mmCIF file of C-alpha atoms in Angstrom:
data_model
loop_
_atom_site.group_PDB
_atom_site.id
_atom_site.type_symbol
_atom_site.label_atom_id
_atom_site.label_comp_id
_atom_site.label_asym_id
_atom_site.label_seq_id
_atom_site.Cartn_x
_atom_site.Cartn_y
_atom_site.Cartn_z
ATOM 1 C CA UNK J 148 7.920 -7.395 -29.933
ATOM 2 C CA UNK J 149 8.764 -10.511 -27.625
ATOM 3 C CA UNK J 150 7.244 -13.513 -28.918
ATOM 4 C CA UNK J 151 6.568 -14.726 -25.563
ATOM 5 C CA UNK J 152 5.093 -11.640 -24.188
ATOM 6 C CA UNK J 153 1.280 -12.913 -25.096
ATOM 7 C CA UNK J 154 2.174 -15.995 -23.347
ATOM 8 C CA UNK J 155 3.326 -13.742 -20.161
ATOM 9 C CA UNK J 156 0.337 -12.131 -19.934
ATOM 10 C CA UNK J 157 -1.840 -15.217 -20.331
ATOM 11 C CA UNK J 158 0.274 -16.740 -17.466
ATOM 12 C CA UNK J 159 -0.461 -13.561 -15.289
ATOM 13 C CA UNK J 160 -4.120 -13.358 -15.869
ATOM 14 C CA UNK J 161 -4.147 -17.017 -14.845
ATOM 15 C CA UNK J 162 -2.963 -16.414 -11.554
ATOM 16 C CA UNK J 163 0.430 -17.007 -11.992
ATOM 17 C CA UNK J 164 2.097 -13.726 -10.385
ATOM 18 C CA UNK J 165 5.768 -14.755 -10.999
ATOM 19 C CA UNK J 166 5.089 -14.338 -14.612
ATOM 20 C CA UNK J 167 4.435 -10.801 -14.171
ATOM 21 C CA UNK J 168 8.390 -10.727 -12.891
ATOM 22 C CA UNK J 169 9.403 -11.953 -16.149
ATOM 23 C CA UNK J 170 7.165 -9.439 -18.081
ATOM 24 C CA UNK J 171 8.690 -6.592 -16.211
ATOM 25 C CA UNK J 172 11.678 -7.809 -16.850
ATOM 26 C CA UNK J 173 11.305 -7.856 -20.925
ATOM 27 C CA UNK J 174 9.660 -3.561 -20.672
ATOM 28 C CA UNK J 175 11.800 -2.299 -18.254
ATOM 29 C CA UNK J 176 14.872 -1.678 -20.455
ATOM 30 C CA UNK J 177 12.983 0.221 -22.845
ATOM 31 C CA UNK J 178 10.394 1.770 -20.232
ATOM 32 C CA UNK J 179 13.694 2.883 -18.256
ATOM 33 C CA UNK J 180 15.342 4.887 -20.992
ATOM 34 C CA UNK J 181 11.990 6.783 -21.912
ATOM 35 C CA UNK J 182 11.438 7.968 -18.300
ATOM 36 C CA UNK J 183 15.206 8.806 -17.426
ATOM 37 C CA UNK J 184 15.046 10.949 -20.613
ATOM 38 C CA UNK J 185 11.768 12.690 -20.429
ATOM 39 C CA UNK J 186 11.853 13.261 -16.698
ATOM 40 C CA UNK J 187 15.441 14.049 -16.650
ATOM 41 C CA UNK J 188 16.186 12.205 -12.907
ATOM 42 C CA UNK J 189 16.302 9.037 -11.559
ATOM 43 C CA UNK J 190 14.227 9.210 -8.930
ATOM 44 C CA UNK J 191 11.361 10.646 -10.747
ATOM 45 C CA UNK J 192 11.926 8.129 -13.026
ATOM 46 C CA UNK J 193 11.846 5.520 -10.656
ATOM 47 C CA UNK J 194 9.011 6.643 -9.332
ATOM 48 C CA UNK J 195 7.165 6.791 -12.663
ATOM 49 C CA UNK J 196 7.892 3.281 -13.765
ATOM 50 C CA UNK J 197 7.241 1.488 -10.135
ATOM 51 C CA UNK J 198 3.774 3.395 -11.011
ATOM 52 C CA UNK J 199 3.313 2.389 -14.395
ATOM 53 C CA UNK J 200 4.266 -1.613 -13.739
ATOM 54 C CA UNK J 201 1.600 -1.526 -11.077
ATOM 55 C CA UNK J 202 -0.844 0.063 -13.389
ATOM 56 C CA UNK J 203 -0.159 -2.505 -15.880
ATOM 57 C CA UNK J 204 -0.431 -5.494 -13.014
ATOM 58 C CA UNK J 205 -3.845 -3.988 -12.338
ATOM 59 C CA UNK J 206 -5.388 -3.536 -15.681
ATOM 60 C CA UNK J 207 -3.595 -6.293 -17.352
ATOM 61 C CA UNK J 208 -7.530 -7.763 -17.941
ATOM 62 C CA UNK J 209 -7.931 -4.686 -20.001
ATOM 63 C CA UNK J 210 -5.379 -5.313 -22.478
ATOM 64 C CA UNK J 211 -7.659 -6.176 -25.390
ATOM 65 C CA UNK J 212 -4.551 -7.571 -27.812
ATOM 66 C CA UNK J 213 -1.983 -9.612 -25.521
ATOM 67 C CA UNK J 214 0.417 -9.430 -28.783
ATOM 68 C CA UNK J 215 0.471 -5.635 -28.031
ATOM 69 C CA UNK J 216 0.796 -5.291 -24.387
ATOM 70 C CA UNK J 217 4.320 -3.567 -24.759
ATOM 71 C CA UNK J 218 2.705 -0.755 -26.748
ATOM 72 C CA UNK J 219 -0.138 -0.927 -24.598
ATOM 73 C CA UNK J 220 1.996 -0.454 -21.255
ATOM 74 C CA UNK J 221 3.975 2.244 -22.825
ATOM 75 C CA UNK J 222 1.086 4.575 -23.225
ATOM 76 C CA UNK J 223 0.469 3.905 -19.726
ATOM 77 C CA UNK J 224 4.070 5.072 -19.049
ATOM 78 C CA UNK J 225 3.771 7.729 -21.322
ATOM 79 C CA UNK J 226 0.552 9.259 -19.344
ATOM 80 C CA UNK J 227 2.635 8.756 -15.724
ATOM 81 C CA UNK J 228 5.607 10.780 -17.017
ATOM 82 C CA UNK J 229 3.136 13.517 -18.279
ATOM 83 C CA UNK J 230 1.562 13.453 -14.919
ATOM 84 C CA UNK J 231 4.982 13.300 -13.171
ATOM 85 C CA UNK J 232 6.318 16.093 -15.128
ATOM 86 C CA UNK J 233 3.046 18.042 -14.408
ATOM 87 C CA UNK J 234 3.800 17.503 -10.509
ATOM 88 C CA UNK J 235 7.349 18.740 -10.866
ATOM 89 C CA UNK J 236 6.227 21.884 -12.474
ATOM 90 C CA UNK J 237 3.378 22.429 -9.929
ATOM 91 C CA UNK J 238 6.385 22.053 -7.065
ATOM 92 C CA UNK J 239 8.499 24.893 -9.281
ATOM 93 C CA UNK J 240 11.247 22.138 -9.446
ATOM 94 C CA UNK J 241 13.763 22.687 -12.407
ATOM 95 C CA UNK J 242 14.679 20.214 -14.996
ATOM 96 C CA UNK J 243 17.435 18.559 -13.687
ATOM 97 C CA UNK J 244 20.711 18.386 -15.741
ATOM 98 C CA UNK J 245 21.648 15.145 -14.101
ATOM 99 C CA UNK J 246 22.880 12.927 -16.480
ATOM 100 C CA UNK J 247 19.847 10.334 -17.095
ATOM 101 C CA UNK J 248 21.753 7.883 -19.008
ATOM 102 C CA UNK J 249 23.089 5.001 -16.760
ATOM 103 C CA UNK J 250 26.287 3.246 -18.463
ATOM 104 C CA UNK J 251 26.229 -0.352 -19.277
ATOM 105 C CA UNK J 252 28.787 -2.244 -17.125
ATOM 106 C CA UNK J 253 31.942 -2.371 -18.644
ATOM 107 C CA UNK J 254 31.419 0.326 -21.096
ATOM 108 C CA UNK J 255 33.707 3.207 -20.486
ATOM 109 C CA UNK J 256 33.033 6.698 -21.158
ATOM 110 C CA UNK J 257 35.601 9.525 -21.959
ATOM 111 C CA UNK J 258 35.577 12.756 -20.505
ATOM 112 C CA UNK J 259 34.740 13.940 -24.035
ATOM 113 C CA UNK J 260 31.813 11.237 -24.307
ATOM 114 C CA UNK J 261 30.663 12.519 -21.254
ATOM 115 C CA UNK J 262 30.420 16.146 -21.974
ATOM 116 C CA UNK J 263 28.850 15.534 -25.114
ATOM 117 C CA UNK J 264 25.815 13.544 -22.817
ATOM 118 C CA UNK J 265 25.756 16.362 -20.461
ATOM 119 C CA UNK J 266 25.225 18.837 -23.309
ATOM 120 C CA UNK J 267 22.800 16.213 -24.697
ATOM 121 C CA UNK J 268 20.707 16.265 -21.364
ATOM 122 C CA UNK J 269 21.012 19.691 -21.143
ATOM 123 C CA UNK J 270 19.272 20.492 -24.686
ATOM 124 C CA UNK J 271 16.638 17.957 -23.886
ATOM 125 C CA UNK J 272 15.768 19.638 -20.360
ATOM 126 C CA UNK J 273 15.355 23.047 -22.500
ATOM 127 C CA UNK J 274 12.681 21.657 -24.522
ATOM 128 C CA UNK J 275 9.156 22.082 -24.177
ATOM 129 C CA UNK J 276 7.509 19.287 -22.661
ATOM 130 C CA UNK J 277 5.177 18.704 -25.388
ATOM 131 C CA UNK J 278 8.159 18.711 -27.907
ATOM 132 C CA UNK J 279 10.362 16.649 -25.809
ATOM 133 C CA UNK J 280 7.691 14.169 -25.749
ATOM 134 C CA UNK J 281 7.016 14.032 -29.288
ATOM 135 C CA UNK J 282 11.082 13.830 -30.420
ATOM 136 C CA UNK J 283 11.331 10.909 -28.033
ATOM 137 C CA UNK J 284 8.850 8.828 -29.238
ATOM 138 C CA UNK J 285 9.797 9.590 -32.638
ATOM 139 C CA UNK J 286 13.628 9.329 -32.730
ATOM 140 C CA UNK J 287 14.308 7.319 -29.818
ATOM 141 C CA UNK J 288 11.409 5.116 -29.318
ATOM 142 C CA UNK J 289 10.802 5.019 -33.007
ATOM 143 C CA UNK J 290 6.895 4.994 -32.946
ATOM 144 C CA UNK J 291 5.203 5.794 -36.194
ATOM 145 C CA UNK J 292 3.048 9.261 -36.253
ATOM 146 C CA UNK J 293 0.044 7.209 -36.291
ATOM 147 C CA UNK J 294 1.293 5.307 -32.740
ATOM 148 C CA UNK J 295 2.135 8.652 -31.247
ATOM 149 C CA UNK J 296 -0.883 10.177 -32.219
ATOM 150 C CA UNK J 297 -2.790 6.863 -30.631
ATOM 151 C CA UNK J 298 -0.662 7.825 -27.196
ATOM 152 C CA UNK J 299 -0.429 11.288 -26.949
ATOM 153 C CA UNK J 300 -3.784 12.073 -28.388
ATOM 154 C CA UNK J 301 -2.621 14.566 -30.555
ATOM 155 C CA UNK J 302 -3.172 14.962 -34.358
ATOM 156 C CA UNK J 303 -0.486 13.788 -36.893
ATOM 157 C CA UNK J 304 0.442 17.194 -37.864
ATOM 158 C CA UNK J 305 1.110 18.552 -34.250
ATOM 159 C CA UNK J 306 3.014 15.861 -33.896
ATOM 160 C CA UNK J 307 5.260 16.544 -36.880
ATOM 161 C CA UNK J 308 5.421 20.242 -35.868
ATOM 162 C CA UNK J 309 6.375 19.441 -32.332
ATOM 163 C CA UNK J 310 9.106 17.109 -33.838
ATOM 164 C CA UNK J 311 10.509 19.481 -36.203
ATOM 165 C CA UNK J 312 10.932 22.188 -33.996
ATOM 166 C CA UNK J 313 12.376 20.109 -31.376
ATOM 167 C CA UNK J 314 14.973 18.931 -34.044
ATOM 168 C CA UNK J 315 15.610 22.412 -34.816
ATOM 169 C CA UNK J 316 15.987 23.286 -31.083
ATOM 170 C CA UNK J 317 18.514 20.128 -30.439
ATOM 171 C CA UNK J 318 20.778 21.129 -33.773
ATOM 172 C CA UNK J 319 20.998 24.690 -32.716
ATOM 173 C CA UNK J 320 22.015 23.774 -28.818
ATOM 174 C CA UNK J 321 24.185 20.899 -29.813
ATOM 175 C CA UNK J 322 25.821 22.216 -33.476
ATOM 176 C CA UNK J 323 29.565 22.675 -32.397
ATOM 177 C CA UNK J 324 29.420 20.677 -29.128
ATOM 178 C CA UNK J 325 29.854 17.338 -30.415
ATOM 179 C CA UNK J 326 33.346 18.297 -31.210
ATOM 180 C CA UNK J 327 34.314 20.596 -28.292
ATOM 181 C CA UNK Z 141 14.255 2.805 -41.655
ATOM 182 C CA UNK Z 142 14.140 5.150 -44.461
ATOM 183 C CA UNK Z 143 11.759 8.001 -43.282
ATOM 184 C CA UNK Z 144 10.916 11.961 -44.831
ATOM 185 C CA UNK Z 145 11.537 13.214 -41.465
ATOM 186 C CA UNK Z 146 14.357 11.044 -40.412
ATOM 187 C CA UNK Z 147 17.720 13.201 -39.230
ATOM 188 C CA UNK Z 148 20.099 13.240 -41.848
ATOM 189 C CA UNK Z 149 22.004 16.225 -39.947
ATOM 190 C CA UNK Z 150 25.122 14.793 -38.370
ATOM 191 C CA UNK Z 151 24.674 16.592 -35.358
ATOM 192 C CA UNK Z 152 21.193 15.084 -34.966
ATOM 193 C CA UNK Z 153 22.649 11.362 -35.822
ATOM 194 C CA UNK Z 154 25.030 11.762 -33.251
ATOM 195 C CA UNK Z 155 22.638 12.703 -30.853
ATOM 196 C CA UNK Z 156 20.324 9.868 -31.693
ATOM 197 C CA UNK Z 157 23.290 7.381 -31.114
ATOM 198 C CA UNK Z 158 23.529 8.659 -27.768
ATOM 199 C CA UNK Z 159 20.051 8.642 -26.767
ATOM 200 C CA UNK Z 160 19.517 5.260 -28.110
ATOM 201 C CA UNK Z 161 21.900 3.869 -25.950
ATOM 202 C CA UNK Z 162 20.626 1.136 -23.287
ATOM 203 C CA UNK Z 163 19.835 3.220 -20.126
ATOM 204 C CA UNK Z 164 18.167 0.790 -17.400
ATOM 205 C CA UNK Z 165 16.548 1.525 -14.044
ATOM 206 C CA UNK Z 166 17.752 -1.877 -13.223
ATOM 207 C CA UNK Z 167 16.560 -5.120 -11.774
ATOM 208 C CA UNK Z 168 16.016 -3.761 -8.127
ATOM 209 C CA UNK Z 169 13.233 -1.862 -9.251
ATOM 210 C CA UNK Z 170 11.807 -5.013 -10.326
ATOM 211 C CA UNK Z 171 11.969 -6.727 -6.557
ATOM 212 C CA UNK Z 172 10.363 -3.665 -5.527
ATOM 213 C CA UNK Z 173 7.386 -3.721 -7.994
ATOM 214 C CA UNK Z 174 6.861 -7.397 -7.370
ATOM 215 C CA UNK Z 175 6.927 -7.283 -3.639
ATOM 216 C CA UNK Z 176 4.307 -4.413 -4.234
ATOM 217 C CA UNK Z 177 2.567 -7.017 -6.652
ATOM 218 C CA UNK Z 178 2.543 -9.830 -4.606
ATOM 219 C CA UNK Z 179 0.922 -8.133 -1.826
ATOM 220 C CA UNK Z 180 -1.647 -6.536 -3.691
ATOM 221 C CA UNK Z 181 -2.314 -9.882 -5.142
ATOM 222 C CA UNK Z 182 -2.675 -11.234 -1.590
ATOM 223 C CA UNK Z 183 -5.243 -8.637 -0.433
ATOM 224 C CA UNK Z 184 -7.354 -9.019 -3.765
ATOM 225 C CA UNK Z 185 -7.232 -12.832 -3.277
ATOM 226 C CA UNK Z 186 -11.147 -14.378 -4.046
ATOM 227 C CA UNK Z 187 -12.752 -14.314 -0.668
ATOM 228 C CA UNK Z 188 -10.231 -12.450 0.890
ATOM 229 C CA UNK Z 189 -13.121 -9.570 1.889
ATOM 230 C CA UNK Z 190 -15.138 -12.675 3.126
ATOM 231 C CA UNK Z 191 -12.799 -13.842 4.939
ATOM 232 C CA UNK Z 192 -11.806 -10.436 6.710
ATOM 233 C CA UNK Z 193 -15.392 -9.971 7.787
ATOM 234 C CA UNK Z 194 -15.596 -13.293 9.276
ATOM 235 C CA UNK Z 195 -12.256 -12.738 11.071
ATOM 236 C CA UNK Z 196 -13.775 -9.616 12.429
ATOM 237 C CA UNK Z 197 -16.646 -10.711 13.635
ATOM 238 C CA UNK Z 198 -14.846 -13.555 15.351
ATOM 239 C CA UNK Z 199 -12.112 -11.355 16.884
ATOM 240 C CA UNK Z 200 -15.043 -8.834 18.028
ATOM 241 C CA UNK Z 201 -17.032 -12.328 19.311
ATOM 242 C CA UNK Z 202 -13.766 -12.858 21.296
ATOM 243 C CA UNK Z 203 -13.558 -9.498 22.615
ATOM 244 C CA UNK Z 204 -16.899 -9.181 24.253
ATOM 245 C CA UNK Z 205 -16.292 -12.783 25.711
ATOM 246 C CA UNK Z 206 -12.994 -10.982 27.017
ATOM 247 C CA UNK Z 207 -14.741 -8.030 28.720
ATOM 248 C CA UNK Z 208 -17.681 -10.146 30.209
ATOM 249 C CA UNK Z 209 -15.017 -12.573 31.322
ATOM 250 C CA UNK Z 210 -13.346 -9.704 33.004
ATOM 251 C CA UNK Z 211 -16.356 -8.265 34.355
ATOM 252 C CA UNK Z 212 -17.159 -11.419 36.360
ATOM 253 C CA UNK Z 213 -13.600 -12.497 36.983
ATOM 254 C CA UNK Z 214 -11.279 -11.264 40.085
ATOM 255 C CA UNK Z 215 -11.331 -7.633 39.338
ATOM 256 C CA UNK Z 216 -15.379 -7.877 39.694
ATOM 257 C CA UNK Z 217 -15.474 -10.323 42.285
ATOM 258 C CA UNK Z 218 -16.410 -9.271 46.182
ATOM 259 C CA UNK Z 219 -15.052 -11.524 49.017
ATOM 260 C CA UNK Z 220 -17.705 -11.927 51.253
ATOM 261 C CA UNK Z 221 -16.204 -12.950 54.914
ATOM 262 C CA UNK Z 222 -17.247 -13.774 58.484
ATOM 263 C CA UNK Z 223 -15.187 -14.671 61.672
ATOM 264 C CA UNK Z 224 -17.032 -17.346 63.423
ATOM 265 C CA UNK Z 225 -14.850 -19.811 64.787
ATOM 266 C CA UNK Z 226 -17.411 -22.123 66.297
ATOM 267 C CA UNK Z 227 -19.803 -22.299 63.314
ATOM 268 C CA UNK Z 228 -20.262 -25.659 61.665
ATOM 269 C CA UNK Z 229 -21.614 -24.004 58.422
ATOM 270 C CA UNK Z 230 -22.351 -21.047 56.797
ATOM 271 C CA UNK Z 231 -24.004 -20.096 53.851
ATOM 272 C CA UNK Z 232 -24.448 -16.290 52.263
ATOM 273 C CA UNK Z 233 -27.834 -16.085 51.286
ATOM 274 C CA UNK Z 234 -28.972 -12.651 49.214
ATOM 275 C CA UNK Z 235 -30.256 -11.093 46.121
ATOM 276 C CA UNK Z 236 -27.639 -12.311 43.922
ATOM 277 C CA UNK Z 237 -28.801 -16.138 44.735
ATOM 278 C CA UNK Z 238 -32.186 -15.686 45.094
ATOM 279 C CA UNK Z 239 -32.264 -16.001 48.744
ATOM 280 C CA UNK Z 240 -31.162 -19.882 48.893
ATOM 281 C CA UNK Z 241 -29.986 -21.099 52.264
ATOM 282 C CA UNK Z 242 -27.945 -23.533 50.481
ATOM 283 C CA UNK Z 243 -26.710 -21.506 47.269
ATOM 284 C CA UNK Z 244 -23.727 -20.430 48.293
ATOM 285 C CA UNK Z 245 -21.789 -22.021 50.755
ATOM 286 C CA UNK Z 246 -18.739 -20.211 52.700
ATOM 287 C CA UNK Z 247 -15.731 -22.058 53.158
ATOM 288 C CA UNK Z 248 -14.042 -22.306 56.433
ATOM 289 C CA UNK Z 249 -10.502 -20.806 56.585
ATOM 290 C CA UNK Z 250 -7.530 -19.998 59.303
ATOM 291 C CA UNK Z 251 -8.644 -18.802 62.352
ATOM 292 C CA UNK Z 252 -12.353 -19.269 62.115
ATOM 293 C CA UNK Z 253 -12.827 -17.113 58.944
ATOM 294 C CA UNK Z 254 -15.315 -18.123 56.591
ATOM 295 C CA UNK Z 255 -15.134 -16.668 52.823
ATOM 296 C CA UNK Z 256 -16.229 -16.926 49.478
ATOM 297 C CA UNK Z 257 -15.543 -14.706 46.631
ATOM 298 C CA UNK Z 258 -18.684 -13.930 44.067
ATOM 299 C CA UNK Z 259 -18.722 -12.423 40.719
ATOM 300 C CA UNK Z 260 -20.991 -9.384 40.639
ATOM 301 C CA UNK Z 261 -22.496 -7.170 38.348
ATOM 302 C CA UNK Z 262 -22.665 -3.703 39.015
ATOM 303 C CA UNK Z 263 -25.723 -3.056 41.362
ATOM 304 C CA UNK Z 264 -27.434 -2.762 44.742
ATOM 305 C CA UNK Z 265 -27.520 -6.252 46.725
ATOM 306 C CA UNK Z 266 -29.027 -7.051 50.002
ATOM 307 C CA UNK Z 267 -27.746 -10.028 51.867
ATOM 308 C CA UNK Z 268 -26.851 -12.052 55.166
ATOM 309 C CA UNK Z 269 -25.221 -15.100 56.786
ATOM 310 C CA UNK Z 270 -27.430 -18.246 57.534
ATOM 311 C CA UNK Z 271 -25.000 -19.719 60.213
ATOM 312 C CA UNK Z 272 -25.504 -23.770 60.893
ATOM 313 C CA UNK Z 273 -28.545 -23.637 59.136
ATOM 314 C CA UNK Z 274 -31.014 -21.392 61.154
ATOM 315 C CA UNK Z 275 -29.289 -18.328 62.627
ATOM 316 C CA UNK Z 276 -29.291 -15.518 60.413
ATOM 317 C CA UNK Z 277 -26.794 -12.901 60.897
ATOM 318 C CA UNK Z 278 -26.314 -9.293 59.032
ATOM 319 C CA UNK Z 279 -22.666 -8.323 57.775
ATOM 320 C CA UNK Z 280 -21.119 -6.356 60.538
ATOM 321 C CA UNK Z 281 -18.783 -4.826 58.137
ATOM 322 C CA UNK Z 282 -21.119 -2.989 55.784
ATOM 323 C CA UNK Z 283 -24.364 -1.326 56.801
ATOM 324 C CA UNK Z 284 -27.527 -2.758 57.627
ATOM 325 C CA UNK Z 285 -31.151 -1.790 56.386
ATOM 326 C CA UNK Z 286 -34.215 -2.640 57.856
ATOM 327 C CA UNK Z 287 -35.913 -4.887 55.775
ATOM 328 C CA UNK Z 288 -39.768 -4.914 55.771
ATOM 329 C CA UNK Z 289 -39.795 -8.409 54.110
ATOM 330 C CA UNK Z 290 -37.569 -9.987 56.616
ATOM 331 C CA UNK Z 291 -37.674 -9.779 60.388
ATOM 332 C CA UNK Z 292 -34.209 -9.528 60.642
ATOM 333 C CA UNK Z 293 -32.143 -7.137 59.050
ATOM 334 C CA UNK Z 294 -29.682 -7.752 56.051
ATOM 335 C CA UNK Z 295 -26.903 -6.301 55.168
ATOM 336 C CA UNK Z 296 -26.375 -3.630 51.968
ATOM 337 C CA UNK Z 297 -23.795 -4.108 49.434
ATOM 338 C CA UNK Z 298 -23.165 -1.754 46.605
ATOM 339 C CA UNK Z 299 -21.096 -2.643 43.271
ATOM 340 C CA UNK Z 300 -19.855 0.183 41.381
ATOM 341 C CA UNK Z 301 -19.579 0.209 37.706
#
């Protein structure tokens, strides 16, 4: 957690709207990764993240602990991604197979690495939403099960089961693909 | 972070190395968000709604005045004219000026035509001209009506809506 996040929160709450730009810049990288991996395409991820950040701004005064504003905001993001997924399902859209990861400038991706990434995205896309969510929160965002339970509203046992099943599915789907 | 359920499988470990790579939607998103936030902040400023109400009331008042002026302005005006080259003075007398014999003088124009423009609300008016301060004349261009209140006939003018 960035030490200066509480300071930014206080500045925004005292009327310094430009401080919110700094807060957004701090939250965006991690939030972008989760939205991209959870939703699987850039357009929906951008929409979910933009919606999340606007809600963060509107409700910032309700954040009881400014030191934990990133966790508080992340919960909003998880909910927005759930809403986005529900909307996608309602419209019967297939989970895109596009590569959600955006390469960093200057980092080369050999064809072999790209193929591996695409295999990952396909495997992630095939997971049920609740398993993908639990897997990403646990192993990519590295939250504790207690934090996950607070964010998702699910019980710890159920979350552990989802994570375990997700790991099994991903391992089965990706075994052999890495060295192919 | 040692953990019992932390993947030790090499495939899953490689998967996590890939998934934990940065994947940023980019600062363009910040620009869009901040534009929305700044706009929202302006709308939510303290007193904004009161200022909006005051502005609406002021705009409504201006609109009413503008409509009123339009009704009484050139578009709603009526020109009274009479050809009397030898007259020294002519006044318009009627319902619209409470039959004041000196309230509405006509101006002499070219070729002895006397004219005056009046802004009149829609309605029906009786009137006539007082020439040289003593001679009553009805307006020959408009219908005249016998008026039991006056010895002379008066002209009748209807101003439409």
